[in-house]
Coordinates of C-alpha atoms (C1' of nucleotides) in Angstrom, one line a residue:
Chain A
X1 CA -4.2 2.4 -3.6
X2 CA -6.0 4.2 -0.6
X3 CA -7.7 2.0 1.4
X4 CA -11.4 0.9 1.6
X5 CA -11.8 2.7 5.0
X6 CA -10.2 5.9 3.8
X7 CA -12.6 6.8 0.9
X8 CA -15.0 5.9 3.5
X9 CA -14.1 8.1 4.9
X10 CA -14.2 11.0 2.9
X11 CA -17.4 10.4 1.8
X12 CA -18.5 10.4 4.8
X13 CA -17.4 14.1 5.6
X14 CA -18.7 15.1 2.0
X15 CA -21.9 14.1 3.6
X16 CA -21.9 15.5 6.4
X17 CA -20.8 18.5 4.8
X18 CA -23.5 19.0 2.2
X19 CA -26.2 18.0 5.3
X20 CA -27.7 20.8 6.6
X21 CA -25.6 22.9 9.3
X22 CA -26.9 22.7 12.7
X23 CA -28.5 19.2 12.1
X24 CA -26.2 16.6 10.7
X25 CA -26.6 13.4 10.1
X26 CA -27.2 10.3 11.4
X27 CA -25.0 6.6 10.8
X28 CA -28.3 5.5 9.2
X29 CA -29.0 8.3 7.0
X30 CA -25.2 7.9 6.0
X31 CA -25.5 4.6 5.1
X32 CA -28.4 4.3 3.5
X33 CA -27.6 7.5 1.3
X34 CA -24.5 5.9 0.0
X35 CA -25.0 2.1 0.6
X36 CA -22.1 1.8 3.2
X37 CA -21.4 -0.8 6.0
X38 CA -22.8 0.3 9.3
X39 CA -20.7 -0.5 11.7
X40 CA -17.3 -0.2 10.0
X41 CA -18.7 3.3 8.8
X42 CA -19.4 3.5 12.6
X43 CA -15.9 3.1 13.8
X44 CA -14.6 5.7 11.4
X45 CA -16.8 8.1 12.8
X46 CA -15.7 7.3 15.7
X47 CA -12.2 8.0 14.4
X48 CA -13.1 11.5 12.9
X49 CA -14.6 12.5 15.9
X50 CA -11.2 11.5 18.3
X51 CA -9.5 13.3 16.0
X52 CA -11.7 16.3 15.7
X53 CA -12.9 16.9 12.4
X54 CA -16.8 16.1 13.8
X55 CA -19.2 16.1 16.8
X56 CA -21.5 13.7 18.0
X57 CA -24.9 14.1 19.8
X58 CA -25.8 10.5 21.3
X59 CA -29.4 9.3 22.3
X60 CA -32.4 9.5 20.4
X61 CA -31.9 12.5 18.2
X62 CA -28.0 11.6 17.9
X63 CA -26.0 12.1 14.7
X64 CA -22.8 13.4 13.8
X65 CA -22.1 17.3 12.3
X66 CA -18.7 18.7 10.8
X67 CA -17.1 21.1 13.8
X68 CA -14.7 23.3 10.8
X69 CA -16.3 24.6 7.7
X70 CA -15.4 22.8 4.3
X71 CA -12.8 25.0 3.5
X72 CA -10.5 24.4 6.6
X73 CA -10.7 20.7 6.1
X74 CA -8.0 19.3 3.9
X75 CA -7.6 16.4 2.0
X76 CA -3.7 15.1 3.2
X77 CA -4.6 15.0 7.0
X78 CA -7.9 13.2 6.6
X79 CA -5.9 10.7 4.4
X80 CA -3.6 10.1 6.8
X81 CA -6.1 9.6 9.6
X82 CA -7.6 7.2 8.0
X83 CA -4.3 5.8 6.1
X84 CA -1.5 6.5 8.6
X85 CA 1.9 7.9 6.7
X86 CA 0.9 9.1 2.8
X87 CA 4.7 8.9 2.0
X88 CA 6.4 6.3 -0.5
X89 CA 9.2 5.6 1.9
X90 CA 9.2 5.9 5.3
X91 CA 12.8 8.3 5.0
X92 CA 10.5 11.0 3.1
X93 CA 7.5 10.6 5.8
X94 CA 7.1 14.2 7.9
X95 CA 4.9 12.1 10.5
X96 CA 6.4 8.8 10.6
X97 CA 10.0 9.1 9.7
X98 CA 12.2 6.3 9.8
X99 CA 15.6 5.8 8.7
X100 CA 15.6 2.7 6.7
X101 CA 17.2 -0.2 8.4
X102 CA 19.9 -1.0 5.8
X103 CA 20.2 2.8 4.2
X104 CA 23.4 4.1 4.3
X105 CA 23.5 7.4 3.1
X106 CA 19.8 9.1 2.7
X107 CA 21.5 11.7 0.4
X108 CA 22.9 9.4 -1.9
X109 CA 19.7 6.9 -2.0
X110 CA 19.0 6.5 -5.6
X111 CA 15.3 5.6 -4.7
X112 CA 14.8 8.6 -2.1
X113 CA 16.4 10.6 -5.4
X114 CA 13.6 9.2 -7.2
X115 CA 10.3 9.9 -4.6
X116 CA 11.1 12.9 -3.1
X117 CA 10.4 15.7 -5.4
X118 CA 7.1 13.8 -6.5
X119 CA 6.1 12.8 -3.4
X120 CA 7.0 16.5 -2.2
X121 CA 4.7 18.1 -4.7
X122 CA 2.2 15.0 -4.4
X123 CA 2.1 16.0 -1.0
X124 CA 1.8 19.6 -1.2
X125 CA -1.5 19.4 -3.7
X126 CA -3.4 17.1 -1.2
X127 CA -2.4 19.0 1.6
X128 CA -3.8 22.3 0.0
X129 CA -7.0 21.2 -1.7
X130 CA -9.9 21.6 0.7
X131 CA -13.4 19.5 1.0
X132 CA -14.8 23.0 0.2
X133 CA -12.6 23.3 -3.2
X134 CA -13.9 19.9 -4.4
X135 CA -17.4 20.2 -3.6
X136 CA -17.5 23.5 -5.8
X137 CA -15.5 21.6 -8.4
X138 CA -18.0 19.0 -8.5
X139 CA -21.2 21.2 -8.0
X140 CA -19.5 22.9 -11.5
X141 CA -18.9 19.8 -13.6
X142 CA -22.6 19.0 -12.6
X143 CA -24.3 21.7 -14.3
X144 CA -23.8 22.9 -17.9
X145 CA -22.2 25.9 -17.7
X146 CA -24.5 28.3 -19.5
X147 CA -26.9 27.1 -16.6
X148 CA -24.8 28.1 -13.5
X149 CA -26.1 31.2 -13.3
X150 CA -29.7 30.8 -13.4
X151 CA -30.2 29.3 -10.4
X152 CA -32.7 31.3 -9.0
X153 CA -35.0 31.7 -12.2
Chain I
X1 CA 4.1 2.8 1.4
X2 CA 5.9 1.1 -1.5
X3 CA 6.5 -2.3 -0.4
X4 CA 9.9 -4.1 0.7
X5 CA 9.6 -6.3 -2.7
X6 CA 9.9 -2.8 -4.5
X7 CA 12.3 -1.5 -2.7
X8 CA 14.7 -4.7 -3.6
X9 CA 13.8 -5.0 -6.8
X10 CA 14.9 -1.0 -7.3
X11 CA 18.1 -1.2 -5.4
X12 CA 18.8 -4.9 -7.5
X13 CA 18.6 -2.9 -10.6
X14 CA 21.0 -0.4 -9.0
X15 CA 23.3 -2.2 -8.6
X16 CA 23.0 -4.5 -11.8
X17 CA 23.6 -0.8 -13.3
X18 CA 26.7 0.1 -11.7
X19 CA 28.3 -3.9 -12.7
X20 CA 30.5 -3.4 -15.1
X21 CA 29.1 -3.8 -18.5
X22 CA 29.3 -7.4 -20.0
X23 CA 30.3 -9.3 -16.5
X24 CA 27.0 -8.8 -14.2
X25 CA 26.1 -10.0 -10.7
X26 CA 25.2 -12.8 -9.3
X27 CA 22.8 -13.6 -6.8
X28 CA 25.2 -14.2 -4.0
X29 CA 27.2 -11.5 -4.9
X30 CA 24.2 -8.9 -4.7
X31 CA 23.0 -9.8 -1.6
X32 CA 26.3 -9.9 0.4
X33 CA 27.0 -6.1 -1.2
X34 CA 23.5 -5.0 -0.4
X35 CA 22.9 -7.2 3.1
X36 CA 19.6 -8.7 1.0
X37 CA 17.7 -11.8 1.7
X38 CA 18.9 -14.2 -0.9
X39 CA 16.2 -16.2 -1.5
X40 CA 13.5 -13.3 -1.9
X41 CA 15.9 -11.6 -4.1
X42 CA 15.9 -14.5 -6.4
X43 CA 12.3 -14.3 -6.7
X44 CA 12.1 -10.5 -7.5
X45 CA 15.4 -11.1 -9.8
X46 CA 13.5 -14.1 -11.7
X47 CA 10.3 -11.3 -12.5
X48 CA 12.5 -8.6 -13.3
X49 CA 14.1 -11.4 -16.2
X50 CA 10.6 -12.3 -17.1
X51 CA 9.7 -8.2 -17.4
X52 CA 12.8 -8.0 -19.6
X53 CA 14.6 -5.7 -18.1
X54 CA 17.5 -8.2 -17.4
X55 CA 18.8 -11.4 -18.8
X56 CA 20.8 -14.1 -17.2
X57 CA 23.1 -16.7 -17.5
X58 CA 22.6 -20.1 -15.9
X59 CA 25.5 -22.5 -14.5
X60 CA 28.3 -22.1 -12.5
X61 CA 29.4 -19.0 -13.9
X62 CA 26.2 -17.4 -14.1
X63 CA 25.0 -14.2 -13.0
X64 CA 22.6 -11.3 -14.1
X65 CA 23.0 -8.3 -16.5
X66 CA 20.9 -5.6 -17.2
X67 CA 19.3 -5.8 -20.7
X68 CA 18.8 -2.2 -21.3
X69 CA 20.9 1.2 -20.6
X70 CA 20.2 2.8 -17.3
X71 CA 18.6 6.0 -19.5
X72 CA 15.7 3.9 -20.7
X73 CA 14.7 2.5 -17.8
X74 CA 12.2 4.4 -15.6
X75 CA 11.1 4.2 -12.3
X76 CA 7.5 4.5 -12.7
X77 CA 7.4 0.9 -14.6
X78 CA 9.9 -0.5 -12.7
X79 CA 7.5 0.6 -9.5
X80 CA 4.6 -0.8 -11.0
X81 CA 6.2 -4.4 -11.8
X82 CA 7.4 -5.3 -8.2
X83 CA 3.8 -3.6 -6.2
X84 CA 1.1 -3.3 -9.0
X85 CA -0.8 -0.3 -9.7
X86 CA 0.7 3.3 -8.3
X87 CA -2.7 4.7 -8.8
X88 CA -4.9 5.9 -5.6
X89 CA -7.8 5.0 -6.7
X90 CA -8.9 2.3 -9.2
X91 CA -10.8 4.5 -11.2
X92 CA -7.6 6.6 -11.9
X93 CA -5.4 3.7 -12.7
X94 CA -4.0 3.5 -16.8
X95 CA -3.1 0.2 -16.6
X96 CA -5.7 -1.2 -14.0
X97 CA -8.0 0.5 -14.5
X98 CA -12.0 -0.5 -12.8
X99 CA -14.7 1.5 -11.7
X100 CA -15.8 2.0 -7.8
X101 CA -18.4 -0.6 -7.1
X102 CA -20.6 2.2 -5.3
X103 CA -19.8 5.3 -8.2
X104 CA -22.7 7.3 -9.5
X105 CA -20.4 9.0 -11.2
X106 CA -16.9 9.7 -12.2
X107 CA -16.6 12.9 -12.9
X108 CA -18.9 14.1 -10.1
X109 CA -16.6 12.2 -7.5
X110 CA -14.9 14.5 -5.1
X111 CA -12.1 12.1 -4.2
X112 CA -11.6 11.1 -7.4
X113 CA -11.3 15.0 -8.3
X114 CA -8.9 15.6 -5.0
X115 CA -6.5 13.0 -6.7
X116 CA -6.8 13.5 -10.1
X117 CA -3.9 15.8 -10.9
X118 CA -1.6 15.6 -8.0
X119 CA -1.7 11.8 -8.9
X120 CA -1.3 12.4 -12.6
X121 CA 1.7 15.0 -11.8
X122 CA 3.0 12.5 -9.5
X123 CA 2.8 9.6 -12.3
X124 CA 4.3 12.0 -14.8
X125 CA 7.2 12.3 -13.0
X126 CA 7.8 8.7 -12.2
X127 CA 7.4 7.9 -16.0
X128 CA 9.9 10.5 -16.3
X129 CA 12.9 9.6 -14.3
X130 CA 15.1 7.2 -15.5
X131 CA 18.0 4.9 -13.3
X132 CA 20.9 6.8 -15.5
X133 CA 19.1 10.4 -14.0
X134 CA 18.9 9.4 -10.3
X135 CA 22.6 7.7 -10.2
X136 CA 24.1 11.0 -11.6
X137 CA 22.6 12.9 -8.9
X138 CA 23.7 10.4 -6.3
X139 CA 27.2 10.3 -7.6
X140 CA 26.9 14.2 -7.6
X141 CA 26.0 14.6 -4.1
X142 CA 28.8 12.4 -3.2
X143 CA 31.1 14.4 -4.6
X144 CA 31.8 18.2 -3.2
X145 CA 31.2 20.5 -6.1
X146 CA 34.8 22.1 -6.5
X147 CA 36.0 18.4 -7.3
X148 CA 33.4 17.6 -9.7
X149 CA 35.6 18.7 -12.8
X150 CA 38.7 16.8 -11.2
X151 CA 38.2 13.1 -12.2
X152 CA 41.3 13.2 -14.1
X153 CA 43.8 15.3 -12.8
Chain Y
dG1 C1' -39.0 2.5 31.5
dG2 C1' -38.4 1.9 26.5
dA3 C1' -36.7 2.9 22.1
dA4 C1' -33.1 4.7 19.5
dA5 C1' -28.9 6.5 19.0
dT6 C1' -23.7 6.7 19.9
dC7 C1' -19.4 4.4 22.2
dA8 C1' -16.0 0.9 23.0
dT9 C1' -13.8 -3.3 22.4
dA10 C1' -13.1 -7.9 20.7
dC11 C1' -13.2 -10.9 17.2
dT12 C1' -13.1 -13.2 12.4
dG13 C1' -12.1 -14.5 7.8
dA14 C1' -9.6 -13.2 3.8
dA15 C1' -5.9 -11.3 1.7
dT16 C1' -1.3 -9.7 1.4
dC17 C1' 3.6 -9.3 2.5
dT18 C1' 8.0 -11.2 3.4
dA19 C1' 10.3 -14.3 3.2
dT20 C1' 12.0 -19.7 3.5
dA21 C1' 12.2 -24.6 1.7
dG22 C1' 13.3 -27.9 -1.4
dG23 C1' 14.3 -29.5 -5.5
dG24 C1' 15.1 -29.4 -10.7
dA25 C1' 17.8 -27.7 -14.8
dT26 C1' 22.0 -25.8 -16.7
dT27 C1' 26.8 -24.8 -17.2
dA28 C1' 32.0 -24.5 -16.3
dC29 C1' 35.8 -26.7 -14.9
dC30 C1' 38.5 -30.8 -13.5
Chain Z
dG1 C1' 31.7 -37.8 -17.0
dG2 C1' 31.6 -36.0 -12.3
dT3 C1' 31.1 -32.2 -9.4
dA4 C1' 30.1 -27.9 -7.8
dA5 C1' 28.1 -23.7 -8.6
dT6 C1' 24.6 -21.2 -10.4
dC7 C1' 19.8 -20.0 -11.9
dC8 C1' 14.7 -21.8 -12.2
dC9 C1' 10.3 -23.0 -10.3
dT10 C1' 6.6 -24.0 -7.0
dA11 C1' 4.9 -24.5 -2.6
dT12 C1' 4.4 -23.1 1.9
dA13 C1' 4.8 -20.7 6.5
dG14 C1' 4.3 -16.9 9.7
dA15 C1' 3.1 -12.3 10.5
dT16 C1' 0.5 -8.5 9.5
dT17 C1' -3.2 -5.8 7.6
dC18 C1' -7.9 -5.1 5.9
dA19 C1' -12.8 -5.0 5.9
dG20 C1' -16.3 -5.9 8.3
dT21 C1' -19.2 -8.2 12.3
dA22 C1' -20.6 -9.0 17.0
dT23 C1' -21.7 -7.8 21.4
dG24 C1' -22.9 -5.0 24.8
dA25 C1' -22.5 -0.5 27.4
dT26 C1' -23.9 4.3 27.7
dT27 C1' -26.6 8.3 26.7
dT28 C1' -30.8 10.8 25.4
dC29 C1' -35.6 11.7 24.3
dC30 C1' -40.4 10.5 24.9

DNA sequence: GGAAATCATACTGAATCTATAGGGATTACC
DNA sequence: GGTAATCCCTATAGATTCAGTATGATTTCC
């Protein structure tokens, strides 16, 4: 299970994606949109923004606004900020390797055997699949179909 | 991460798999093979019994045998036994399944679309693999091709 | 200056993980 | 039958992580 603090994470950035470029939004908006702890939310901004994916304005008019488009933002590094290594097994981790401490051979490892074409693939999906790509996907499954086309009447 | 518990539990039924059929392993003999903490091992040992996958003998020549062949026993149960549900997200879960306190709705949900098939591929192929499947590829790996065909010269 | 926002760090209570402890029950061998 | 070896069962301890709170500093706009 991902944690708490990652899928607040996400929504988060699907927030501040769908808010209106150029303005943002603001912790309180944030919250009170989607019913989310203050000040735990606020530490995870904090989080996004050390790491890059947002910018902050502070004072009055503060608030926080996405610095990459949607479609440059991917779902496996966002995970990981929030989550730290998405791997199984620290032996199949690309940013937190490890050997483990009482492996002997990682080739013969009937368990690494087991997680790492899964994992590999696993991986591969999350890493590819953008905030952009699930936003349309969603914005789709929330019309009827015959209606998607008719938006401007 | 899977955890430490799961990790035992896997390499336990490893090695209860390569025993020789009809004499098992004992406690004592496991963890001096394996460098394993004896008395956790004898808790994860005592679920696996109660899961079914192995039966014992008590007494002074006691010990534990796996119940079924290594081709019917999969990793993706085996996984779920010793750390719970695999699933990302609760709402994704088969077998634990529970909706997100704060969910408008399911199918609307952007995570819950950014996991939904890499985590069902992922599943699939944990379902999938059974013990017999992973220790062939070990033992192949361990063995340089050209001598594969040599076992009995 | 005051109000409202972000920034930074410390802390807390609960849960989980990784074992360890200490007996009790059962069996094989003498 | 006694003894030793094994499995069975529950409780508990120590460390770590998780989710959130608290407190106050800093910045900005009016």
């Amino acid at each position: 299970m991902i944690s708490q603090r990652a899928r607040y994470a996400f929504k988060a950035m699907v927030a501040l994606a769908k808010a209106e470029p150029g303005r943002g939004l603001q912790i309180r908006q944030l919250c009170e949109q989607e019913k989310l702890p203050r000040k735990f939310i606020e530490q995870i901004l904090l989080a996004l923004k050390a790491a890059g994916y947002i910018s902050s304005r502070r004072g009055r008019d503060g608030g926080y606004e996405l610095l990459k488009p949607a479609d440059l933002i991917h779902v496996g590094p966002l995970l990981r900020l929030a989550d730290g290594p998405i791997a199984p097994l620290s032996c199949l981790s690309r940013t937190a390797y490890r050997k483990c401490d009482d492996c002997r051979s990682e080739a013969l490892c009937e368990l690494r055997i087991a997680f790492d074409k899964p994992y590999a693939d696993y991986l591969a999906a999350l890493e590819n699949t953008t905030l952009a790509q699930l936003m349309r996907a969603s914005d789709a499954r929330g019309l009827p179909a015959e209606l998607v086309s008719e938006e401007v009447p």
